[in-house]
């Protein structure tokens, strides 16, 4: 009986700390990218309007140096993560051309309303999991884009 209570208590503590650890970041670079683009599909309103710009989303998806810029974006002419103000995304392809310790480059390609888009996500593995450090398009980076349209 004592062992059962101990295991139940241990399970509860592990669940609580596991939930706290998942407040930011993801377990793999691939799951991070899949979760970003889950917000650009057709479905419930919460998952069809692009990646939200609130503090909770910023904490979950971005490293600390990008969080404030993500939430203060104002009057941007397009959504950087789909390279357009509107979207109808085709299949998303994820490739990992380079892994370096706690940093990974992830190349993402997809079709957006008939136009091919390729982005390079630079993701880092911190204490809370994988988060976005920057995103590069052929002409710009997310950091530069966010700096340009800050409030």
XYZ file of N, CA, C and O in Angstrom:
604
model
N 0.822 -1.181 0.000
C 0.000 0.000 0.000
C 0.868 1.247 0.000
O 0.597 2.188 -0.701
N 1.938 1.277 0.815
C 2.830 2.431 0.883
C 3.528 2.677 -0.453
O 3.700 3.805 -0.877
N 3.921 1.586 -1.114
C 4.597 1.709 -2.402
C 3.651 2.284 -3.446
O 4.048 3.116 -4.257
N 2.395 1.912 -3.442
C 1.404 2.426 -4.387
C 1.186 3.920 -4.213
O 1.102 4.669 -5.181
N 1.108 4.373 -2.945
C 0.944 5.814 -2.687
C 2.180 6.582 -3.137
O 2.083 7.672 -3.680
N 3.361 5.978 -2.886
C 4.596 6.632 -3.311
C 4.627 6.785 -4.821
O 4.946 7.852 -5.348
N 4.290 5.738 -5.568
C 4.289 5.805 -7.027
C 3.245 6.795 -7.539
O 3.497 7.535 -8.488
N 2.078 6.830 -6.894
C 1.048 7.784 -7.296
C 1.516 9.213 -7.046
O 1.321 10.107 -7.876
N 2.161 9.449 -5.895
C 2.697 10.781 -5.586
C 3.795 11.172 -6.555
O 3.854 12.299 -7.033
N 4.680 10.226 -6.851
C 5.757 10.478 -7.804
C 5.189 10.804 -9.175
O 5.647 11.717 -9.850
N 4.181 10.087 -9.593
C 3.536 10.332 -10.882
C 2.934 11.728 -10.943
O 3.054 12.433 -11.936
N 2.286 12.147 -9.851
C 1.689 13.477 -9.795
C 2.762 14.561 -9.889
O 2.633 15.517 -10.648
N 3.852 14.400 -9.148
C 4.943 15.381 -9.181
C 5.560 15.425 -10.583
O 5.820 16.498 -11.129
N 5.779 14.291 -11.200
C 6.349 14.244 -12.550
C 5.430 14.933 -13.548
O 5.881 15.651 -14.435
N 4.126 14.749 -13.400
C 3.164 15.395 -14.290
C 3.208 16.905 -14.127
O 3.218 17.646 -15.098
N 3.240 17.386 -12.898
C 3.279 18.826 -12.638
C 4.550 19.438 -13.224
O 4.501 20.446 -13.914
N 5.719 18.817 -12.934
C 6.963 19.362 -13.467
C 7.047 19.182 -14.973
O 7.599 20.023 -15.665
N 6.482 18.136 -15.513
C 6.441 17.939 -16.961
C 5.616 19.019 -17.638
O 5.981 19.555 -18.673
N 4.490 19.396 -17.026
C 3.660 20.461 -17.586
C 4.383 21.789 -17.528
O 4.331 22.586 -18.460
N 5.111 22.046 -16.455
C 5.856 23.297 -16.340
C 6.961 23.359 -17.387
O 7.245 24.405 -17.942
N 7.576 22.232 -17.683
C 8.658 22.214 -18.650
C 8.156 22.411 -20.071
O 8.909 22.827 -20.934
N 6.906 22.111 -20.350
C 6.387 22.262 -21.701
C 5.763 23.614 -21.949
O 5.202 23.853 -22.992
N 5.839 24.537 -20.991
C 5.320 25.882 -21.202
C 6.080 26.595 -22.308
O 5.554 27.490 -22.947
N 7.319 26.262 -22.520
C 8.116 26.857 -23.580
C 8.825 25.744 -24.320
O 9.230 24.759 -23.733
N 8.985 25.924 -25.603
C 9.766 24.988 -26.390
C 9.063 23.688 -26.728
O 7.970 23.402 -26.251
N 9.725 22.926 -27.581
C 9.207 21.650 -28.055
C 10.297 20.601 -27.937
O 11.473 20.917 -27.822
N 9.911 19.349 -28.026
C 10.862 18.247 -27.822
C 11.814 18.051 -28.984
O 12.930 17.574 -28.808
N 11.380 18.371 -30.213
C 12.242 18.213 -31.390
C 12.080 19.420 -32.304
O 11.035 20.097 -32.272
N 13.075 19.699 -33.136
C 12.920 20.779 -34.115
C 11.729 20.554 -35.050
O 11.009 21.490 -35.396
N 11.512 19.308 -35.434
C 10.402 18.993 -36.332
C 9.054 19.305 -35.697
O 8.164 19.854 -36.346
N 8.894 18.960 -34.414
C 7.615 19.234 -33.753
C 7.396 20.737 -33.597
O 6.266 21.216 -33.698
N 8.451 21.491 -33.391
C 8.346 22.954 -33.335
C 7.783 23.486 -34.647
O 6.813 24.255 -34.651
N 8.349 23.066 -35.760
C 7.905 23.553 -37.078
C 6.472 23.107 -37.362
O 5.646 23.897 -37.827
N 6.153 21.857 -37.079
C 4.770 21.379 -37.304
C 3.768 22.201 -36.499
O 2.685 22.517 -36.974
N 4.134 22.547 -35.275
C 3.233 23.331 -34.436
C 3.114 24.774 -34.910
O 2.066 25.385 -34.756
N 4.170 25.340 -35.471
C 4.069 26.686 -36.059
C 3.021 26.665 -37.156
O 2.076 27.455 -37.175
N 3.160 25.741 -38.096
C 2.290 25.729 -39.273
C 0.909 25.134 -39.015
O 0.020 25.276 -39.845
N 0.710 24.554 -37.858
C -0.641 24.119 -37.484
C -1.570 25.323 -37.359
O -2.787 25.195 -37.525
N -1.013 26.494 -37.126
C -1.800 27.721 -36.985
C -2.171 28.348 -38.327
O -2.800 29.402 -38.368
N -1.790 27.718 -39.426
C -2.055 28.266 -40.754
C -2.940 27.366 -41.594
O -2.998 27.503 -42.803
N -3.663 26.478 -40.956
C -4.517 25.565 -41.689
C -5.949 26.027 -41.732
O -6.288 27.144 -41.347
N -6.772 25.152 -42.232
C -8.209 25.398 -42.203
C -8.760 24.558 -41.065
O -8.586 23.348 -41.027
N -9.417 25.196 -40.133
C -9.925 24.485 -38.976
C -10.571 25.463 -38.032
O -11.170 26.445 -38.458
N -10.402 25.229 -36.754
C -10.995 26.124 -35.768
C -10.355 27.504 -35.879
O -9.235 27.661 -36.345
N -11.081 28.510 -35.446
C -10.594 29.888 -35.536
C -9.262 30.063 -34.807
O -8.400 30.826 -35.248
N -9.066 29.354 -33.714
C -7.824 29.471 -32.950
C -6.615 28.960 -33.733
O -5.490 29.348 -33.463
N -6.839 28.091 -34.707
C -5.743 27.512 -35.480
C -5.839 27.834 -36.959
O -5.367 27.072 -37.783
N -6.404 28.972 -37.319
C -6.507 29.343 -38.726
C -6.059 30.769 -38.998
O -6.040 31.197 -40.133
N -5.712 31.513 -37.968
C -5.396 32.932 -38.126
C -3.912 33.238 -38.057
O -3.528 34.366 -37.808
N -3.068 32.265 -38.248
C -1.638 32.477 -38.130
C -1.176 32.333 -36.695
O -1.982 32.214 -35.774
N 0.120 32.342 -36.501
C 0.690 32.189 -35.162
C 0.333 33.409 -34.323
O 0.655 34.532 -34.703
N -0.342 33.218 -33.193
C -0.771 34.351 -32.357
C 0.414 35.189 -31.862
O 1.534 34.702 -31.744
N 0.145 36.430 -31.546
C 1.188 37.370 -31.106
C 1.090 37.681 -29.613
O 1.491 38.739 -29.172
N 0.577 36.747 -28.837
C 0.454 36.962 -27.396
C 1.694 36.438 -26.674
O 2.536 35.752 -27.253
N 1.817 36.816 -25.395
C 2.990 36.444 -24.590
C 3.153 34.938 -24.447
O 4.269 34.419 -24.506
N 2.050 34.237 -24.240
C 2.123 32.780 -24.057
C 2.680 32.091 -25.303
O 3.545 31.220 -25.211
N 2.205 32.486 -26.467
C 2.694 31.904 -27.714
C 4.158 32.260 -27.926
O 4.955 31.413 -28.313
N 4.513 33.526 -27.677
C 5.906 33.948 -27.836
C 6.823 33.140 -26.940
O 7.909 32.715 -27.363
N 6.416 32.889 -25.702
C 7.223 32.119 -24.757
C 7.371 30.672 -25.218
O 8.420 30.061 -25.062
N 6.344 30.139 -25.832
C 6.376 28.743 -26.268
C 7.211 28.545 -27.532
O 7.903 27.540 -27.661
N 7.171 29.501 -28.463
C 7.783 29.299 -29.774
C 9.125 29.993 -29.997
O 9.870 29.579 -30.875
N 9.419 31.069 -29.260
C 10.598 31.874 -29.577
C 11.587 31.945 -28.422
O 11.204 31.892 -27.263
N 12.860 32.125 -28.765
C 13.855 32.328 -27.717
C 13.643 33.707 -27.099
O 12.925 34.542 -27.640
N 14.238 33.930 -25.966
C 13.963 35.139 -25.185
C 14.263 36.423 -25.954
O 13.596 37.429 -25.752
N 15.226 36.411 -26.849
C 15.572 37.628 -27.582
C 14.544 38.009 -28.647
O 14.535 39.149 -29.113
N 13.676 37.095 -29.034
C 12.649 37.389 -30.055
C 11.255 37.591 -29.475
O 10.377 38.120 -30.151
N 11.032 37.187 -28.256
C 9.674 37.202 -27.691
C 9.035 38.583 -27.689
O 7.905 38.748 -28.136
N 9.728 39.572 -27.184
C 9.174 40.920 -27.122
C 8.881 41.479 -28.500
O 7.846 42.112 -28.725
N 9.782 41.246 -29.437
C 9.584 41.736 -30.803
C 8.374 41.057 -31.448
O 7.622 41.694 -32.188
N 8.169 39.768 -31.181
C 7.031 39.053 -31.756
C 5.709 39.632 -31.263
O 4.769 39.798 -32.020
N 5.634 39.960 -29.994
C 4.366 40.449 -29.431
C 4.108 41.911 -29.737
O 2.967 42.359 -29.632
N 5.126 42.676 -30.118
C 4.917 44.098 -30.399
C 4.871 44.418 -31.882
O 4.892 45.590 -32.255
N 4.817 43.417 -32.733
C 4.737 43.646 -34.176
C 3.495 44.459 -34.492
O 2.411 44.187 -33.982
N 3.643 45.467 -35.347
C 2.535 46.370 -35.649
C 2.548 46.738 -37.133
O 3.575 47.120 -37.673
N 1.400 46.639 -37.765
C 1.213 47.074 -39.157
C 2.165 46.410 -40.145
O 2.630 47.055 -41.091
N 2.459 45.163 -39.961
C 3.296 44.453 -40.925
C 2.483 44.198 -42.194
O 1.300 43.857 -42.119
N 3.090 44.358 -43.359
C 2.340 44.183 -44.605
C 2.019 42.727 -44.945
O 1.173 42.467 -45.784
N 2.706 41.785 -44.291
C 2.454 40.365 -44.541
C 2.919 39.548 -43.346
O 3.625 40.041 -42.477
N 2.513 38.294 -43.309
C 2.940 37.371 -42.264
C 4.253 36.741 -42.723
O 4.298 36.043 -43.738
N 5.317 37.006 -41.994
C 6.641 36.552 -42.394
C 6.716 35.032 -42.521
O 7.404 34.515 -43.398
N 6.016 34.307 -41.676
C 6.143 32.845 -41.645
C 5.498 32.149 -42.836
O 5.729 30.963 -43.063
N 4.679 32.894 -43.601
C 4.117 32.354 -44.844
C 4.434 33.252 -46.037
O 4.033 32.972 -47.157
N 5.142 34.358 -45.770
C 5.587 35.298 -46.801
C 4.445 35.885 -47.615
O 4.560 36.110 -48.810
N 3.320 36.143 -46.934
C 2.148 36.664 -47.627
C 1.130 37.160 -46.600
O 1.117 36.675 -45.465
N 0.259 38.107 -46.989
C -0.796 38.528 -46.058
C -1.930 37.504 -45.956
O -2.718 37.527 -45.012
N -2.027 36.612 -46.931
C -3.041 35.552 -46.923
C -2.348 34.217 -47.172
O -1.205 34.176 -47.616
N -3.065 33.141 -46.904
C -2.447 31.845 -47.119
C -3.466 30.759 -47.399
O -4.589 30.783 -46.955
N -3.007 29.844 -48.191
C -3.639 28.554 -48.442
C -2.455 27.638 -48.725
O -1.976 27.554 -49.848
N -1.970 27.023 -47.662
C -0.729 26.268 -47.742
C -0.924 24.870 -48.287
O -1.893 24.191 -47.950
N 0.030 24.458 -49.109
C 0.084 23.080 -49.558
C 0.872 22.266 -48.540
O 1.137 22.719 -47.419
N 1.275 21.094 -48.943
C 2.044 20.219 -48.050
C 3.341 20.901 -47.627
O 3.986 21.584 -48.421
N 3.705 20.709 -46.382
C 4.913 21.318 -45.821
C 5.998 20.260 -45.739
O 5.789 19.170 -45.204
N 7.156 20.599 -46.293
C 8.302 19.695 -46.273
C 9.326 20.238 -45.281
O 9.649 21.426 -45.298
N 9.839 19.366 -44.431
C 10.809 19.754 -43.409
C 12.090 18.957 -43.633
O 12.058 17.731 -43.693
N 13.207 19.669 -43.768
C 14.513 19.021 -43.921
C 15.482 19.652 -42.927
O 15.387 20.842 -42.625
N 16.407 18.839 -42.445
C 17.400 19.335 -41.496
C 18.779 19.182 -42.132
O 19.389 18.120 -42.065
N 19.265 20.276 -42.764
C 20.574 20.188 -43.423
C 21.760 20.259 -42.473
O 22.848 19.827 -42.822
N 21.543 20.818 -41.247
C 22.680 20.944 -40.333
C 22.222 20.909 -38.884
O 21.304 21.619 -38.486
N 22.893 20.075 -38.095
C 22.707 20.023 -36.642
C 24.056 20.322 -36.001
O 25.055 19.722 -36.370
N 24.055 21.255 -35.042
C 25.277 21.578 -34.327
C 24.951 21.698 -32.844
O 24.448 22.736 -32.405
N 25.176 20.670 -32.099
C 24.944 20.659 -30.658
C 23.534 21.139 -30.323
O 22.590 20.433 -30.580
N 23.399 22.361 -29.792
C 22.081 22.842 -29.385
C 21.452 23.774 -30.417
O 20.476 24.447 -30.148
N 21.995 23.807 -31.620
C 21.452 24.628 -32.705
C 21.213 23.736 -33.918
O 22.040 22.895 -34.268
N 20.064 23.940 -34.562
C 19.725 23.178 -35.754
C 19.123 24.108 -36.787
O 18.317 24.974 -36.459
N 19.533 23.944 -38.031
C 18.900 24.647 -39.136
C 17.832 23.729 -39.713
O 18.089 22.542 -39.950
N 16.648 24.278 -39.926
C 15.537 23.499 -40.466
C 15.031 24.219 -41.707
O 14.578 25.362 -41.627
N 15.116 23.563 -42.849
C 14.607 24.132 -44.090
C 13.170 23.688 -44.271
O 12.864 22.496 -44.225
N 12.294 24.664 -44.459
C 10.872 24.405 -44.623
C 10.462 24.902 -45.999
O 10.739 26.051 -46.366
N 9.809 24.035 -46.768
C 9.293 24.431 -48.074
C 7.818 24.078 -48.140
O 7.376 23.069 -47.584
N 7.066 24.950 -48.804
C 5.639 24.709 -49.008
C 5.156 25.591 -50.134
O 5.852 26.499 -50.595
N 3.973 25.300 -50.589
C 3.308 26.086 -51.613
C 2.274 26.965 -50.918
O 1.495 26.467 -50.116
N 2.306 28.259 -51.182
C 1.302 29.166 -50.622
C 0.572 29.842 -51.774
O 1.132 30.705 -52.449
N -0.658 29.414 -51.988
C -1.505 29.956 -53.050
C -0.788 29.936 -54.403
O -0.798 30.907 -55.148
N -0.117 28.812 -54.689
C 0.534 28.642 -55.979
C 1.953 29.173 -56.065
O 2.584 29.089 -57.107
N 2.476 29.712 -54.986
C 3.836 30.266 -54.981
C 4.705 29.436 -54.043
O 4.359 29.230 -52.882
N 5.837 28.981 -54.553
C 6.755 28.185 -53.734
C 7.453 29.074 -52.714
O 7.922 30.162 -53.045
N 7.500 28.613 -51.470
C 8.146 29.357 -50.381
C 9.159 28.430 -49.712
O 8.856 27.271 -49.423
N 10.360 28.960 -49.485
C 11.387 28.239 -48.741
C 11.906 29.153 -47.641
O 12.286 30.290 -47.914
N 11.899 28.656 -46.421
C 12.405 29.399 -45.269
C 13.394 28.523 -44.518
O 13.241 27.302 -44.472
N 14.387 29.150 -43.920
C 15.333 28.444 -43.076
C 15.116 28.888 -41.640
O 15.352 30.041 -41.302
N 14.648 27.974 -40.807
C 14.455 28.244 -39.382
C 15.748 27.904 -38.650
O 16.294 26.817 -38.840
N 16.204 28.814 -37.826
C 17.332 28.541 -36.947
C 16.727 28.311 -35.569
O 16.124 29.222 -34.988
N 16.813 27.097 -35.095
C 16.198 26.741 -33.818
C 17.285 26.334 -32.836
O 18.318 25.792 -33.215
N 17.035 26.641 -31.570
C 18.004 26.334 -30.524
C 17.319 25.527 -29.431
O 16.136 25.686 -29.166
N 18.102 24.671 -28.817
C 17.596 23.834 -27.742
C 18.044 24.422 -26.414
O 19.216 24.384 -26.076
N 17.096 25.001 -25.698
C 17.389 25.581 -24.395
C 16.891 24.684 -23.285
O 16.491 23.544 -23.517
N 16.870 25.191 -22.074
C 16.433 24.389 -20.935
C 14.977 23.943 -21.035
O 14.600 22.936 -20.448
N 14.166 24.670 -21.796
C 12.747 24.322 -21.912
C 12.405 23.606 -23.203
O 11.243 23.320 -23.458
N 13.371 23.368 -24.069
C 13.099 22.694 -25.326
C 13.499 23.542 -26.517
O 14.157 24.570 -26.383
N 13.100 23.097 -27.697
C 13.466 23.761 -28.941
C 12.584 24.977 -29.181
O 11.365 24.902 -29.079
N 13.222 26.106 -29.513
C 12.532 27.356 -29.830
C 13.208 28.019 -31.032
O 14.342 27.698 -31.380
N 12.521 28.968 -31.635
C 13.009 29.669 -32.818
C 13.942 30.808 -32.395
O 13.567 31.656 -31.592
N 15.152 30.827 -32.963
C 16.093 31.924 -32.740
C 16.024 32.931 -33.888
O 16.246 34.114 -33.691
N 15.695 32.457 -35.090
C 15.518 33.331 -36.244
C 14.944 32.503 -37.389
O 14.967 31.266 -37.351
N 14.437 33.210 -38.385
C 13.934 32.574 -39.603
C 14.483 33.403 -40.756
O 14.393 34.631 -40.752
N 15.068 32.731 -41.747
C 15.647 33.429 -42.888
C 14.852 33.123 -44.142
O 14.555 31.965 -44.434
N 14.508 34.179 -44.875
C 13.930 34.021 -46.206
C 15.047 34.363 -47.189
O 16.121 34.819 -46.768
N 14.840 34.199 -48.483
C 15.901 34.560 -49.431
C 16.278 36.053 -49.380
O 17.366 36.419 -49.793
N 15.392 36.901 -48.852
C 15.643 38.339 -48.890
C 15.712 39.011 -47.525
O 16.032 40.197 -47.450
N 15.381 38.321 -46.445
C 15.201 38.978 -45.163
C 15.349 37.951 -44.047
O 15.488 36.762 -44.298
N 15.292 38.423 -42.826
C 15.231 37.522 -41.682
C 14.098 37.983 -40.778
O 13.694 39.154 -40.827
N 13.596 37.093 -39.960
C 12.510 37.440 -39.050
C 12.955 38.548 -38.093
O 12.192 39.471 -37.821
N 14.174 38.497 -37.619
C 14.679 39.534 -36.703
C 14.623 40.916 -37.354
O 14.172 41.885 -36.753
N 15.089 41.027 -38.593
C 15.069 42.315 -39.291
C 13.635 42.761 -39.565
O 13.303 43.934 -39.438
N 12.788 41.818 -39.957
C 11.380 42.110 -40.226
C 10.690 42.653 -38.982
O 10.002 43.664 -39.028
N 10.890 41.989 -37.851
C 10.274 42.423 -36.600
C 10.809 43.782 -36.152
O 10.048 44.626 -35.647
N 12.099 44.020 -36.350
C 12.669 45.317 -35.971
C 12.078 46.449 -36.822
O 11.837 47.546 -36.330
N 11.818 46.155 -38.060
C 11.276 47.162 -38.966
C 9.846 47.570 -38.599
O 9.469 48.720 -38.785
N 9.060 46.642 -38.070
C 7.642 46.911 -37.811
C 7.292 46.903 -36.319
O 6.154 46.654 -35.960
N 8.251 47.223 -35.478
C 7.986 47.302 -34.029
C 7.127 48.496 -33.717
O 7.212 49.532 -34.369
N 6.329 48.386 -32.684
C 5.498 49.509 -32.246
C 6.338 50.557 -31.582
O 7.294 50.364 -30.955
